[in-house]
Short mmCIF file of N, CA and C in Angstrom, two decimals:
data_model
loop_
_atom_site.label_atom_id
_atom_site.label_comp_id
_atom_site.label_asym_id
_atom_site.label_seq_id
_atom_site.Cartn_x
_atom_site.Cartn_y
_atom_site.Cartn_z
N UNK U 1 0.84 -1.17 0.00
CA UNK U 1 0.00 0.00 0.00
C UNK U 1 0.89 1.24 0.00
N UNK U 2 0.40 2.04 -0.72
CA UNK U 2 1.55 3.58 -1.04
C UNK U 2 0.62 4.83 -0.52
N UNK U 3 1.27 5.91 -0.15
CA UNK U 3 0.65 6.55 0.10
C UNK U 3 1.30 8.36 0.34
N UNK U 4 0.51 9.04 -0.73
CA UNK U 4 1.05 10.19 -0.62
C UNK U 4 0.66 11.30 -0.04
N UNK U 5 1.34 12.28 0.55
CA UNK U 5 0.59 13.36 1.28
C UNK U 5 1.85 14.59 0.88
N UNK U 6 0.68 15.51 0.92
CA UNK U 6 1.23 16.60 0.44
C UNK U 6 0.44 17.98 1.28
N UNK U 7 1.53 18.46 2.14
CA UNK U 7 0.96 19.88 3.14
C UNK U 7 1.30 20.69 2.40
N UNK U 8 2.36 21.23 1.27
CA UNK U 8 3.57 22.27 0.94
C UNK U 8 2.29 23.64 0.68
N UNK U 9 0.87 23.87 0.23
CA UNK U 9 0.73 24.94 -0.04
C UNK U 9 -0.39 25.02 0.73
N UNK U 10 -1.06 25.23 1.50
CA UNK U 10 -2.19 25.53 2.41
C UNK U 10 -3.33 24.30 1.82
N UNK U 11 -3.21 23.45 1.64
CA UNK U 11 -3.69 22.46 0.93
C UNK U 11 -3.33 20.82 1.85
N UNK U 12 -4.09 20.08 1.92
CA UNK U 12 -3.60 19.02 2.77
C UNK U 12 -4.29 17.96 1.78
N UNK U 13 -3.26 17.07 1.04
CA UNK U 13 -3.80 16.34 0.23
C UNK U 13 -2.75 14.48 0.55
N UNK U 14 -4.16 14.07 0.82
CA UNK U 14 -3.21 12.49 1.26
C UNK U 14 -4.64 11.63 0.62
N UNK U 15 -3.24 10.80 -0.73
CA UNK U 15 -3.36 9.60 -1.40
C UNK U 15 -3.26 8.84 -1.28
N UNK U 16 -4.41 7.53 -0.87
CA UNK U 16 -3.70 5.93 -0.91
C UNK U 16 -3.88 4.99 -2.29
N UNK U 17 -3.12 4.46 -2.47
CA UNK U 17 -2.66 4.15 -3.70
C UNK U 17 -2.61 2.70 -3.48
N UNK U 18 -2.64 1.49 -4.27
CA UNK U 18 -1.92 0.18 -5.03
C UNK U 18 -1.94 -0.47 -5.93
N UNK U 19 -0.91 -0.54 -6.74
CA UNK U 19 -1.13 -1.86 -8.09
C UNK U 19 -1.48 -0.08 -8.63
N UNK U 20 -0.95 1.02 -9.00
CA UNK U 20 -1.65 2.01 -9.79
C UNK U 20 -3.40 2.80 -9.96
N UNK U 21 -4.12 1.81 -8.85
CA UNK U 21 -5.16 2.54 -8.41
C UNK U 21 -5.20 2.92 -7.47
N UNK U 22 -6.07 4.00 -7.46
CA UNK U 22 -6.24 5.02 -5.95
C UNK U 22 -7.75 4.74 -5.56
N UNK U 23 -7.32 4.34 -4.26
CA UNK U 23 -8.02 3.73 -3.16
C UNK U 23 -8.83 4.40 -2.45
N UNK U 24 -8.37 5.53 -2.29
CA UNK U 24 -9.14 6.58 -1.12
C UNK U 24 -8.29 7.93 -1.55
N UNK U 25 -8.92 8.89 -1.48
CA UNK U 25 -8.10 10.09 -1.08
C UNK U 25 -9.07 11.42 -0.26
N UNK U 26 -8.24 12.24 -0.21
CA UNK U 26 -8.64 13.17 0.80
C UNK U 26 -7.41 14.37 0.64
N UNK U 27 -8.53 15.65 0.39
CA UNK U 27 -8.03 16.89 -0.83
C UNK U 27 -9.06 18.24 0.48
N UNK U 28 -8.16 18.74 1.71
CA UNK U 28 -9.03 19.78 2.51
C UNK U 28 -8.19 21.07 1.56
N UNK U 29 -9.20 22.06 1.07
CA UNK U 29 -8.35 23.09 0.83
C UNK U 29 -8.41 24.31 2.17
N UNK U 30 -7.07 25.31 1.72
CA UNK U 30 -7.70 27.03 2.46
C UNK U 30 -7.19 26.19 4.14
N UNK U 31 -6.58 25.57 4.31
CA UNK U 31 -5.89 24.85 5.52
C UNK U 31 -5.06 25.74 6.20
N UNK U 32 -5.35 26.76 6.83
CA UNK U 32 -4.05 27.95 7.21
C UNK U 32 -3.21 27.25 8.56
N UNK U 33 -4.15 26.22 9.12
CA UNK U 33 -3.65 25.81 10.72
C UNK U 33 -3.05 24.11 9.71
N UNK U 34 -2.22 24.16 8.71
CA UNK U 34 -2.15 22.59 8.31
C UNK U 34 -1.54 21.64 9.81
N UNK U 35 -0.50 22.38 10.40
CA UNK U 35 0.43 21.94 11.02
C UNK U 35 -0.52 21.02 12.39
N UNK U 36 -2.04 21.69 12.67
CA UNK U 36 -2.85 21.25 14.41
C UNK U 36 -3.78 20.28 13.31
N UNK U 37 -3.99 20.05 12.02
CA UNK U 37 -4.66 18.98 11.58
C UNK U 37 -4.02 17.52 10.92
N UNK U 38 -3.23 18.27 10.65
CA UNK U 38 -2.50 16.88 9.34
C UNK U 38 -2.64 15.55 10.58
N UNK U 39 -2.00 15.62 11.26
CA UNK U 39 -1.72 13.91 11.78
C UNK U 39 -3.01 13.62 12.33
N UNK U 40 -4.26 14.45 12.83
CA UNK U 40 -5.38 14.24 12.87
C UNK U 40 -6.20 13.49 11.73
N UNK U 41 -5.64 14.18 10.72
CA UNK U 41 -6.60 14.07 9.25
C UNK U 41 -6.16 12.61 9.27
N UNK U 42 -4.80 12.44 9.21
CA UNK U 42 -3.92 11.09 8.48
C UNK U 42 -4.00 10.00 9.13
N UNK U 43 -4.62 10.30 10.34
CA UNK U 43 -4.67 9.36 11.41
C UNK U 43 -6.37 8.33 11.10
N UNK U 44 -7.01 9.47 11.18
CA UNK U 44 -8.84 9.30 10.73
C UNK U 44 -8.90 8.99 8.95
N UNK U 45 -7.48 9.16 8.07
CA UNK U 45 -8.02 8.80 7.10
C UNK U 45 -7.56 7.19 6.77
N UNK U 46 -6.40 6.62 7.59
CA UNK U 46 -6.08 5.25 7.48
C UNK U 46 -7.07 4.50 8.32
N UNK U 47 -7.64 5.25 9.03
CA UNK U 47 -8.71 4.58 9.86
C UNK U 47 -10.01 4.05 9.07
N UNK U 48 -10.90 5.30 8.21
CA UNK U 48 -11.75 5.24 8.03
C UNK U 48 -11.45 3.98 6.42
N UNK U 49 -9.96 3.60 6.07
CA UNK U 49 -9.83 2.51 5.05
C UNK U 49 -9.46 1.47 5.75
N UNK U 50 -9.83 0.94 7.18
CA UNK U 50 -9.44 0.09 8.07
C UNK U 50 -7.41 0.16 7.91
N UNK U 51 -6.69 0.92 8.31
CA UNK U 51 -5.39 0.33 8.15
C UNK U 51 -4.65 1.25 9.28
N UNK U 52 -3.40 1.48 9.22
CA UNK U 52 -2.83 1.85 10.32
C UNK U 52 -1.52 2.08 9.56
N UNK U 53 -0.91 3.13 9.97
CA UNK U 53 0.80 3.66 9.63
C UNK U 53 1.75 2.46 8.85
N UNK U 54 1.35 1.05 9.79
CA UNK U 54 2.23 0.26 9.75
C UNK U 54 2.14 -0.86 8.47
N UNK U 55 0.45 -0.05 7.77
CA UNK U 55 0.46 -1.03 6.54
C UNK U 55 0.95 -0.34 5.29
N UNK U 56 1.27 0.39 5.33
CA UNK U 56 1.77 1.69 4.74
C UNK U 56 3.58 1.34 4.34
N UNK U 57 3.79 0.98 3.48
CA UNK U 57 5.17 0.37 2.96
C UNK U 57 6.10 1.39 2.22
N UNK U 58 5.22 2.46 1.42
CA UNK U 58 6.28 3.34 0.34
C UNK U 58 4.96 4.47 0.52
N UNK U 59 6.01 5.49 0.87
CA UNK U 59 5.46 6.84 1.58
C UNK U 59 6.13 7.85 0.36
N UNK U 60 5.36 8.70 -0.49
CA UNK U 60 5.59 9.88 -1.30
C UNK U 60 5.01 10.82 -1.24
N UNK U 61 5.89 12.01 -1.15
CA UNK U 61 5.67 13.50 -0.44
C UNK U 61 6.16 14.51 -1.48
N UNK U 62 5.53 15.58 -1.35
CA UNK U 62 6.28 16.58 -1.94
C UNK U 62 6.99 17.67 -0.89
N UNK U 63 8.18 18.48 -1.19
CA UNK U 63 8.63 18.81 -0.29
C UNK U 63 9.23 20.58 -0.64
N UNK U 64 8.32 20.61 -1.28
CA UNK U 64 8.58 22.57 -1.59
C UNK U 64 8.60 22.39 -3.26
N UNK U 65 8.70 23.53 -3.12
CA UNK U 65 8.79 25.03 -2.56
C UNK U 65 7.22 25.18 -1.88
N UNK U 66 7.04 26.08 -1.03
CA UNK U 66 5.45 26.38 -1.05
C UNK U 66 5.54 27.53 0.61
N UNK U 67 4.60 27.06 1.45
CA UNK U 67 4.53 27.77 2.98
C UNK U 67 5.38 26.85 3.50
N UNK U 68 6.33 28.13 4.08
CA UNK U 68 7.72 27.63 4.94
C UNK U 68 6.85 26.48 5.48
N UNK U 69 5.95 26.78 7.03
CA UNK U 69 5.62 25.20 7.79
C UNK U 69 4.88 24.39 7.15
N UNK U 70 3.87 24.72 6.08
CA UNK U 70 3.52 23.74 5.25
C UNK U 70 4.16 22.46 4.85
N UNK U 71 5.18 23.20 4.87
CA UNK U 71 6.26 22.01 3.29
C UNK U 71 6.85 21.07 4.70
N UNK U 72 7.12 21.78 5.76
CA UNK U 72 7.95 21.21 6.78
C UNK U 72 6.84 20.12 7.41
N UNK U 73 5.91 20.05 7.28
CA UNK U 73 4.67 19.38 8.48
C UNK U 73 4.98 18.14 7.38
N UNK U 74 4.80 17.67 6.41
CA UNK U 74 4.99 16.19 5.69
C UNK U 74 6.36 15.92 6.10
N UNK U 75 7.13 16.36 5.85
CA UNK U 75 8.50 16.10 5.70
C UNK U 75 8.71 15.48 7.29
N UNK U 76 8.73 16.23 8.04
CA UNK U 76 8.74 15.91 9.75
C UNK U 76 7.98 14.78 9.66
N UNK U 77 6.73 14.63 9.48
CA UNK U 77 5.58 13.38 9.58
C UNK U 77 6.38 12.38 8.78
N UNK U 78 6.95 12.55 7.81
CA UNK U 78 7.44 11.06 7.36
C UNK U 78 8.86 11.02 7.68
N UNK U 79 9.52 12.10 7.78
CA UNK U 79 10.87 11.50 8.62
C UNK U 79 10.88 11.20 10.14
N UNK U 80 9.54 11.17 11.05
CA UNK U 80 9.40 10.65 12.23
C UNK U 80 9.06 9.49 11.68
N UNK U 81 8.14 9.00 10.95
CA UNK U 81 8.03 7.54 10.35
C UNK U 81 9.41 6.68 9.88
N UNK U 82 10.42 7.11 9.76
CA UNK U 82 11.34 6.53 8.67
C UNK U 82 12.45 6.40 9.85
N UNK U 83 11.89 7.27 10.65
CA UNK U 83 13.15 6.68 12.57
C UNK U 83 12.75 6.18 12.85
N UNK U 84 11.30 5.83 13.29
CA UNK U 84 10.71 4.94 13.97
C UNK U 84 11.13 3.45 12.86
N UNK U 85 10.61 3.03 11.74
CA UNK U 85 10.34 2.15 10.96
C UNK U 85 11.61 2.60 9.70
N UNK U 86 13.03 2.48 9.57
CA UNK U 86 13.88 2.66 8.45
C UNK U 86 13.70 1.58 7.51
N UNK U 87 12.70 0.45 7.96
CA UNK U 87 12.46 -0.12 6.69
C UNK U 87 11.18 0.60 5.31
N UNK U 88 10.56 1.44 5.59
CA UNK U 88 10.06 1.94 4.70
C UNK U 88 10.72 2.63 3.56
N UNK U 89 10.23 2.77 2.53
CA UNK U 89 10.57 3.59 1.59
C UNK U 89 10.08 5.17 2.07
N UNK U 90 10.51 5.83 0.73
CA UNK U 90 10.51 7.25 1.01
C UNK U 90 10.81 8.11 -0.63
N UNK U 91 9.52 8.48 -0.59
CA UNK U 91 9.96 9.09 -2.37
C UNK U 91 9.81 10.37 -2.03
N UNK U 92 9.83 11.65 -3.00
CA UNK U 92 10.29 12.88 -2.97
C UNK U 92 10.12 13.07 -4.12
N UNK U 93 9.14 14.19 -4.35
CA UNK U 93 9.11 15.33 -5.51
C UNK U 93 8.90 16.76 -5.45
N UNK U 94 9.11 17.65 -6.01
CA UNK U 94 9.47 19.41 -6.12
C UNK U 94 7.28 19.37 -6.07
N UNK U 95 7.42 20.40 -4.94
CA UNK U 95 5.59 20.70 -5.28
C UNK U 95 5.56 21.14 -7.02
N UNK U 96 6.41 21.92 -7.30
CA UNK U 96 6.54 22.47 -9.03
C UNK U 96 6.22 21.58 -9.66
N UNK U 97 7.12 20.55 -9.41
CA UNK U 97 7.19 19.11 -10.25
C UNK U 97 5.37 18.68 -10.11
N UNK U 98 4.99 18.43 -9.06
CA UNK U 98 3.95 17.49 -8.90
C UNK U 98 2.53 18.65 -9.16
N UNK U 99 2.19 19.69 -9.26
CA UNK U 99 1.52 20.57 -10.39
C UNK U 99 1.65 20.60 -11.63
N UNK U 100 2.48 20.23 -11.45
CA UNK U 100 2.81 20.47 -13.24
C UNK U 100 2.40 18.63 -14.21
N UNK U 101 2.56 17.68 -13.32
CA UNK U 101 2.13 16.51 -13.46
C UNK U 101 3.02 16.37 -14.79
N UNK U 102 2.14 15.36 -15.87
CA UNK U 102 2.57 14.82 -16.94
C UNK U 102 2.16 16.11 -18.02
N UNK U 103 2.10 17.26 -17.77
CA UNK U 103 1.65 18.45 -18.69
C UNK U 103 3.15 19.72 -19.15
N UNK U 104 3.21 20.02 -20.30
CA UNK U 104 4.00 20.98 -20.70
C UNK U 104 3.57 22.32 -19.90
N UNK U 105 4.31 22.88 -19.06
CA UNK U 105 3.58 23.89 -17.85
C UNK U 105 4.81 24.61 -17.20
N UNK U 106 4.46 25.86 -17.60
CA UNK U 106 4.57 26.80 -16.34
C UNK U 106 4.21 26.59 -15.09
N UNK U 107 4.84 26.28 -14.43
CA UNK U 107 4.17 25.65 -12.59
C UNK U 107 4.59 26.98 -11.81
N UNK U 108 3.42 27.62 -11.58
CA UNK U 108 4.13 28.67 -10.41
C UNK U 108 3.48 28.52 -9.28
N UNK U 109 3.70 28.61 -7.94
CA UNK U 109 3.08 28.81 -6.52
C UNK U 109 3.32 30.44 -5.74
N UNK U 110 2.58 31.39 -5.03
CA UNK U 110 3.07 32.23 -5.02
C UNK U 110 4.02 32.11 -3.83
N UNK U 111 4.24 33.11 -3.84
CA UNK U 111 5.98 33.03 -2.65
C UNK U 111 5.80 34.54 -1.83
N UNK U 112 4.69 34.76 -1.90
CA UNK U 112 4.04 36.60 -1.52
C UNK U 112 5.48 37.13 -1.44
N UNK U 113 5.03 38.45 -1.10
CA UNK U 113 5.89 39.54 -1.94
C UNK U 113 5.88 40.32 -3.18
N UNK U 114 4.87 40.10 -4.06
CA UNK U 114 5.39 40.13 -5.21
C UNK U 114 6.02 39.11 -6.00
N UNK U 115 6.44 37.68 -5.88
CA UNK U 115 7.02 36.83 -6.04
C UNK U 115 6.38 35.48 -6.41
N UNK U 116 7.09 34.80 -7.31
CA UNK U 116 6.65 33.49 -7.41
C UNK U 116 7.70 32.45 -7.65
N UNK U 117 6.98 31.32 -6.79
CA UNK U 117 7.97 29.93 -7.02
C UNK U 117 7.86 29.67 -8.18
N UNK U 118 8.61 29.30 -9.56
CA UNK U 118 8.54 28.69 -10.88
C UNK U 118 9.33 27.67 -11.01
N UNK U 119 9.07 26.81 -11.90
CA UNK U 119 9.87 25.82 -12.71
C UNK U 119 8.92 25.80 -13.84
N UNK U 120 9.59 24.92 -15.17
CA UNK U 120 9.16 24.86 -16.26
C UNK U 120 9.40 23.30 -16.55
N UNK U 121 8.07 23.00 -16.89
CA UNK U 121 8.01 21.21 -16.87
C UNK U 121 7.63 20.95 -18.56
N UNK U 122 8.06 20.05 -19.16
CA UNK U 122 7.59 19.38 -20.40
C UNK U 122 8.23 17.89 -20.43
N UNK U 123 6.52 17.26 -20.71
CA UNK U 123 6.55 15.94 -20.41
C UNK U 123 7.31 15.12 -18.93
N UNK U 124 6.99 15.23 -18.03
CA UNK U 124 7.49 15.08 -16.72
C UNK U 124 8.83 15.78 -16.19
N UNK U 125 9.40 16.10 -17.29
CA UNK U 125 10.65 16.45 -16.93
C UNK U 125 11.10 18.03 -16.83
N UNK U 126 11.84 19.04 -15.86
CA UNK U 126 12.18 20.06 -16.23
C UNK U 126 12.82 20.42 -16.64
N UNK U 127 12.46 21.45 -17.40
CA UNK U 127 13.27 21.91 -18.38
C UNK U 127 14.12 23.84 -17.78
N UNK U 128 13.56 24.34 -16.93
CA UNK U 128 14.08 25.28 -15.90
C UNK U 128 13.62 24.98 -14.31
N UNK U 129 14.78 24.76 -14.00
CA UNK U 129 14.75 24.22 -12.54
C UNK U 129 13.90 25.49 -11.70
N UNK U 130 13.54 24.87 -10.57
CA UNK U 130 12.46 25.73 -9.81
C UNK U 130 13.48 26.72 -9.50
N UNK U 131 12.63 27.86 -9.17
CA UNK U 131 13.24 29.25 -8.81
C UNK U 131 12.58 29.92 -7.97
N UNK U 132 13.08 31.21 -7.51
CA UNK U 132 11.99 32.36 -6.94
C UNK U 132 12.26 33.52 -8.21
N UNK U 133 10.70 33.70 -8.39
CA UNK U 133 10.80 35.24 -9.50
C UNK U 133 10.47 36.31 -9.07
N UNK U 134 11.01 37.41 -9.56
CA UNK U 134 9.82 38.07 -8.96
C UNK U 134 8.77 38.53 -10.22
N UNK U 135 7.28 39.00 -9.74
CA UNK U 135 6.55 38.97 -10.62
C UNK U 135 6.14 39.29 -11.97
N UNK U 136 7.27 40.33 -12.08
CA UNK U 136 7.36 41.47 -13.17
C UNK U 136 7.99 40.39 -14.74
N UNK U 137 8.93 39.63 -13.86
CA UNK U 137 9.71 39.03 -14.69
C UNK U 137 8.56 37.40 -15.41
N UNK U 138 7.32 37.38 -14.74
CA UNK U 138 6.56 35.85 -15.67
C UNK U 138 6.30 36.04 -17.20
N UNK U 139 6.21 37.58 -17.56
CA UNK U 139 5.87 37.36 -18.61
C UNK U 139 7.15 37.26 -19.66
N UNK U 140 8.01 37.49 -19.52
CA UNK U 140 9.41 36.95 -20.15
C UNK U 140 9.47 35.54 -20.39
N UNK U 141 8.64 34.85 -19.70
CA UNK U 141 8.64 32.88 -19.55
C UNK U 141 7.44 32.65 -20.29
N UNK U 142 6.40 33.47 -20.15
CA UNK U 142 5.06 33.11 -20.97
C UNK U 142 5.30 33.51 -22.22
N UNK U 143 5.93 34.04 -22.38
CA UNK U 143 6.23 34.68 -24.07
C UNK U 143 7.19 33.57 -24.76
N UNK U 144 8.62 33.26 -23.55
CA UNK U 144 9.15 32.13 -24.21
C UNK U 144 8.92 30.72 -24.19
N UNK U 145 7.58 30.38 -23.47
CA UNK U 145 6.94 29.47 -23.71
C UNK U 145 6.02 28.95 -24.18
N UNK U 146 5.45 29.69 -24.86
CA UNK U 146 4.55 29.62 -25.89
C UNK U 146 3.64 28.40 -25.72
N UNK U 147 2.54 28.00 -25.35
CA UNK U 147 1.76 26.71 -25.77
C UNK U 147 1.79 25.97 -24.49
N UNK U 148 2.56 26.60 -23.65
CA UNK U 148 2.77 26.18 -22.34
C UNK U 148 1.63 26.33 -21.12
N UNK U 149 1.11 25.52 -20.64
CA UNK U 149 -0.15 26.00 -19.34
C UNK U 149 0.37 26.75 -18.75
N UNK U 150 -0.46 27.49 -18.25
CA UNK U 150 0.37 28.43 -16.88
C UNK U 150 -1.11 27.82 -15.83
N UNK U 151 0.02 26.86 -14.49
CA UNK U 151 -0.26 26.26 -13.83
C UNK U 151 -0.14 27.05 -12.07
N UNK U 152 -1.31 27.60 -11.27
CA UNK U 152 -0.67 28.90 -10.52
C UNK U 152 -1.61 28.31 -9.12
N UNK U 153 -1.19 27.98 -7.85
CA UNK U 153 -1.40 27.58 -6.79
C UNK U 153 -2.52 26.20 -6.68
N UNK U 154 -2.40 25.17 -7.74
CA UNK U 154 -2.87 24.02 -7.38
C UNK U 154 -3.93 24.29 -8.04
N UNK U 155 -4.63 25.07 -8.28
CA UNK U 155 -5.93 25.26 -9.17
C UNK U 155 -6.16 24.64 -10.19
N UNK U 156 -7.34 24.22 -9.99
CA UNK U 156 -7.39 23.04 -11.16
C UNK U 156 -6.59 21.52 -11.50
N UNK U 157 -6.08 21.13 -10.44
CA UNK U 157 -5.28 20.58 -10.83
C UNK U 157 -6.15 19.19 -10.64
N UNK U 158 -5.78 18.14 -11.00
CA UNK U 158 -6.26 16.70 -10.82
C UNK U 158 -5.65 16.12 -9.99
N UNK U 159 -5.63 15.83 -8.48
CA UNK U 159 -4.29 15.58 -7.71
C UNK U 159 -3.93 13.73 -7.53
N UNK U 160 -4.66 13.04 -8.34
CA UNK U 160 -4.55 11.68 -8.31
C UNK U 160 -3.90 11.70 -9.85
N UNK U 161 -4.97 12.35 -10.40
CA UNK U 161 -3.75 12.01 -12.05
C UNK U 161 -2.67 12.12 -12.05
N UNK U 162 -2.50 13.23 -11.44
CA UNK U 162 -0.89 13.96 -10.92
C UNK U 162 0.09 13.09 -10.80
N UNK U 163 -0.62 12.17 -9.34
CA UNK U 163 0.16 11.42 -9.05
C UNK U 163 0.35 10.41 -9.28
N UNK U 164 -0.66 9.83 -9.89
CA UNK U 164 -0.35 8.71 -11.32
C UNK U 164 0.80 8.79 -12.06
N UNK U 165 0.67 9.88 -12.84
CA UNK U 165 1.44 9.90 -13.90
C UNK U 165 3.08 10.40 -13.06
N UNK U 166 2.78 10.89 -12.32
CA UNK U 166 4.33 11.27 -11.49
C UNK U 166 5.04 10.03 -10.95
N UNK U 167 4.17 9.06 -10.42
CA UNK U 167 4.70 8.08 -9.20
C UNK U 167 6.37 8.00 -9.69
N UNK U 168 6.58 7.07 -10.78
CA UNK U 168 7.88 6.68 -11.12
C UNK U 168 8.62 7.83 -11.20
N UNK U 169 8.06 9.07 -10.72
CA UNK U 169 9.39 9.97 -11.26
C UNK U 169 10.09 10.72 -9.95
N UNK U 170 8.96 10.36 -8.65
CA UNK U 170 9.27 10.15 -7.43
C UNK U 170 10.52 10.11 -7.51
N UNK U 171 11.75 10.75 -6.74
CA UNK U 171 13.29 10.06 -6.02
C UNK U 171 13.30 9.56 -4.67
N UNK U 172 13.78 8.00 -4.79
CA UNK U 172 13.85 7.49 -3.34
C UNK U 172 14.89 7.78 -3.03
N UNK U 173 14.50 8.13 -1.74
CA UNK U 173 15.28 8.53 -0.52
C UNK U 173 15.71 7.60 0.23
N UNK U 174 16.96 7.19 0.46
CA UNK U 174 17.98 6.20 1.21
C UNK U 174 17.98 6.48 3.07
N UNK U 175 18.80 8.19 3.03
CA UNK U 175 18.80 8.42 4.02
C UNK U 175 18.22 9.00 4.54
N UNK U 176 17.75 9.47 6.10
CA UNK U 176 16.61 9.76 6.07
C UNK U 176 17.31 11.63 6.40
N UNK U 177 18.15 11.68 6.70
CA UNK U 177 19.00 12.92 6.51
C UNK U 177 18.81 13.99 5.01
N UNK U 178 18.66 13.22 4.01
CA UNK U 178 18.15 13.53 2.80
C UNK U 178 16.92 13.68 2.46
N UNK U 179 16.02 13.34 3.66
CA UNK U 179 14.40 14.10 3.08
C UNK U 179 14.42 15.37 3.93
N UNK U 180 14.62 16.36 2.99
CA UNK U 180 14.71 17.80 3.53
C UNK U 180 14.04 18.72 2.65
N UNK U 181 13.28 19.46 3.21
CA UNK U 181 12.19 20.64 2.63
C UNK U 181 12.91 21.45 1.62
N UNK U 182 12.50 21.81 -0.03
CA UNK U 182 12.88 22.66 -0.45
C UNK U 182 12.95 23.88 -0.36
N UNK U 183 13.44 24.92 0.00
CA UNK U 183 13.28 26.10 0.15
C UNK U 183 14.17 26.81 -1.18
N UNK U 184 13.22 27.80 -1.79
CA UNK U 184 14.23 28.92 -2.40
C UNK U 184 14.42 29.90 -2.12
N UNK U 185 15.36 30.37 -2.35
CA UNK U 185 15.39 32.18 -1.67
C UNK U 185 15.84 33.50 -2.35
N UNK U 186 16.78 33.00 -3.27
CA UNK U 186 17.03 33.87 -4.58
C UNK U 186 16.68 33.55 -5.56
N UNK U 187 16.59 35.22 -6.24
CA UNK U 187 16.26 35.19 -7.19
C UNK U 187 17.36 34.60 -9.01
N UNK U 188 16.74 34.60 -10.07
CA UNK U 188 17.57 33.89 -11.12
C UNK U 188 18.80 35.03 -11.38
#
């Protein structure tokens, strides 16, 4: 059984997954307190599919860019899982990455300020690594991307297709020292 959760943008989204179908999920948006619900939510949502932490074998997260404690509340939740239990797996993808799914896309999240998190995805893969912009500068990327979605705080997004089509592109994580929150901070 697999199972993904994702706090990184005021959004609390946890997938259970096997064999490539999704089993259950659970998508709260507008979550400003993620950090006093998540292990509540995650707790009542393995419950309500009869199971428990421990049936739970390969754990995939996204881990930024997004709200500083956002991104940090999964990451903590599954690297307390991965001390307790180091036999689990542990996958990892860019929130950019996992918006942007299997679609040619502008992925931006905002980063307030004036600012936005970007990367540039075609066909799973990026093609400009995530960044911080600031705002003035998107339309320089929409112009040179021509045909490209512009993909902007999870909206719209399909969050099981997503992760369908993402799973394999997941990176497992060995150590557990290495599941660490993305943060950006400068600009390109």
């Amino acid at each position: 059984m697999n199972l993904f959760i994702d706090t990184s943008n005021n959004k609390l989204i946890i997938i259970l997954e096997q064999n490539n179908q999704i089993i259950d999920h659970l998508f709260l948006d507008n979550q400003t307190r993620i950090s006093d619900i998540a292990l509540e939510k995650l707790h009542d949502f393995l419950k309500q599919n009869n199971l428990t932490i421990k049936d739970i074998k390969d754990f995939y997260l996204t881990v930024g860019p997004g709200s500083y404690t956002g991104v940090r509340v999964a990451v903590t939740i599954i690297k307390t899982l991965k001390t307790i239990d180091n036999s689990i797996n542990v996958y990892t993808i860019s929130s950019l990455a996992f918006q942007a799914g299997a679609k040619s896309a502008i992925s931006l999240l905002d980063a307030r300020g004036n600012k936005f998190y970007m990367g540039i995805y075609k066909n799973k893969e990026c093609i400009i690594v995530d960044q911080l912009i600031p705002t003035d500068y998107l339309e320089n990327f929409t112009d040179e991307f021509q045909g490209f979605d512009v993909l902007k705080d999870y909206n719209g997004i399909d969050f099981n297709e997503n992760f369908l089509n993402l799973k394999a592109n997941f990176k497992l994580v060995n150590d557990i020292e290495e599941i660490e929150p993305q943060y950006i901070k400068h600009f390109i």
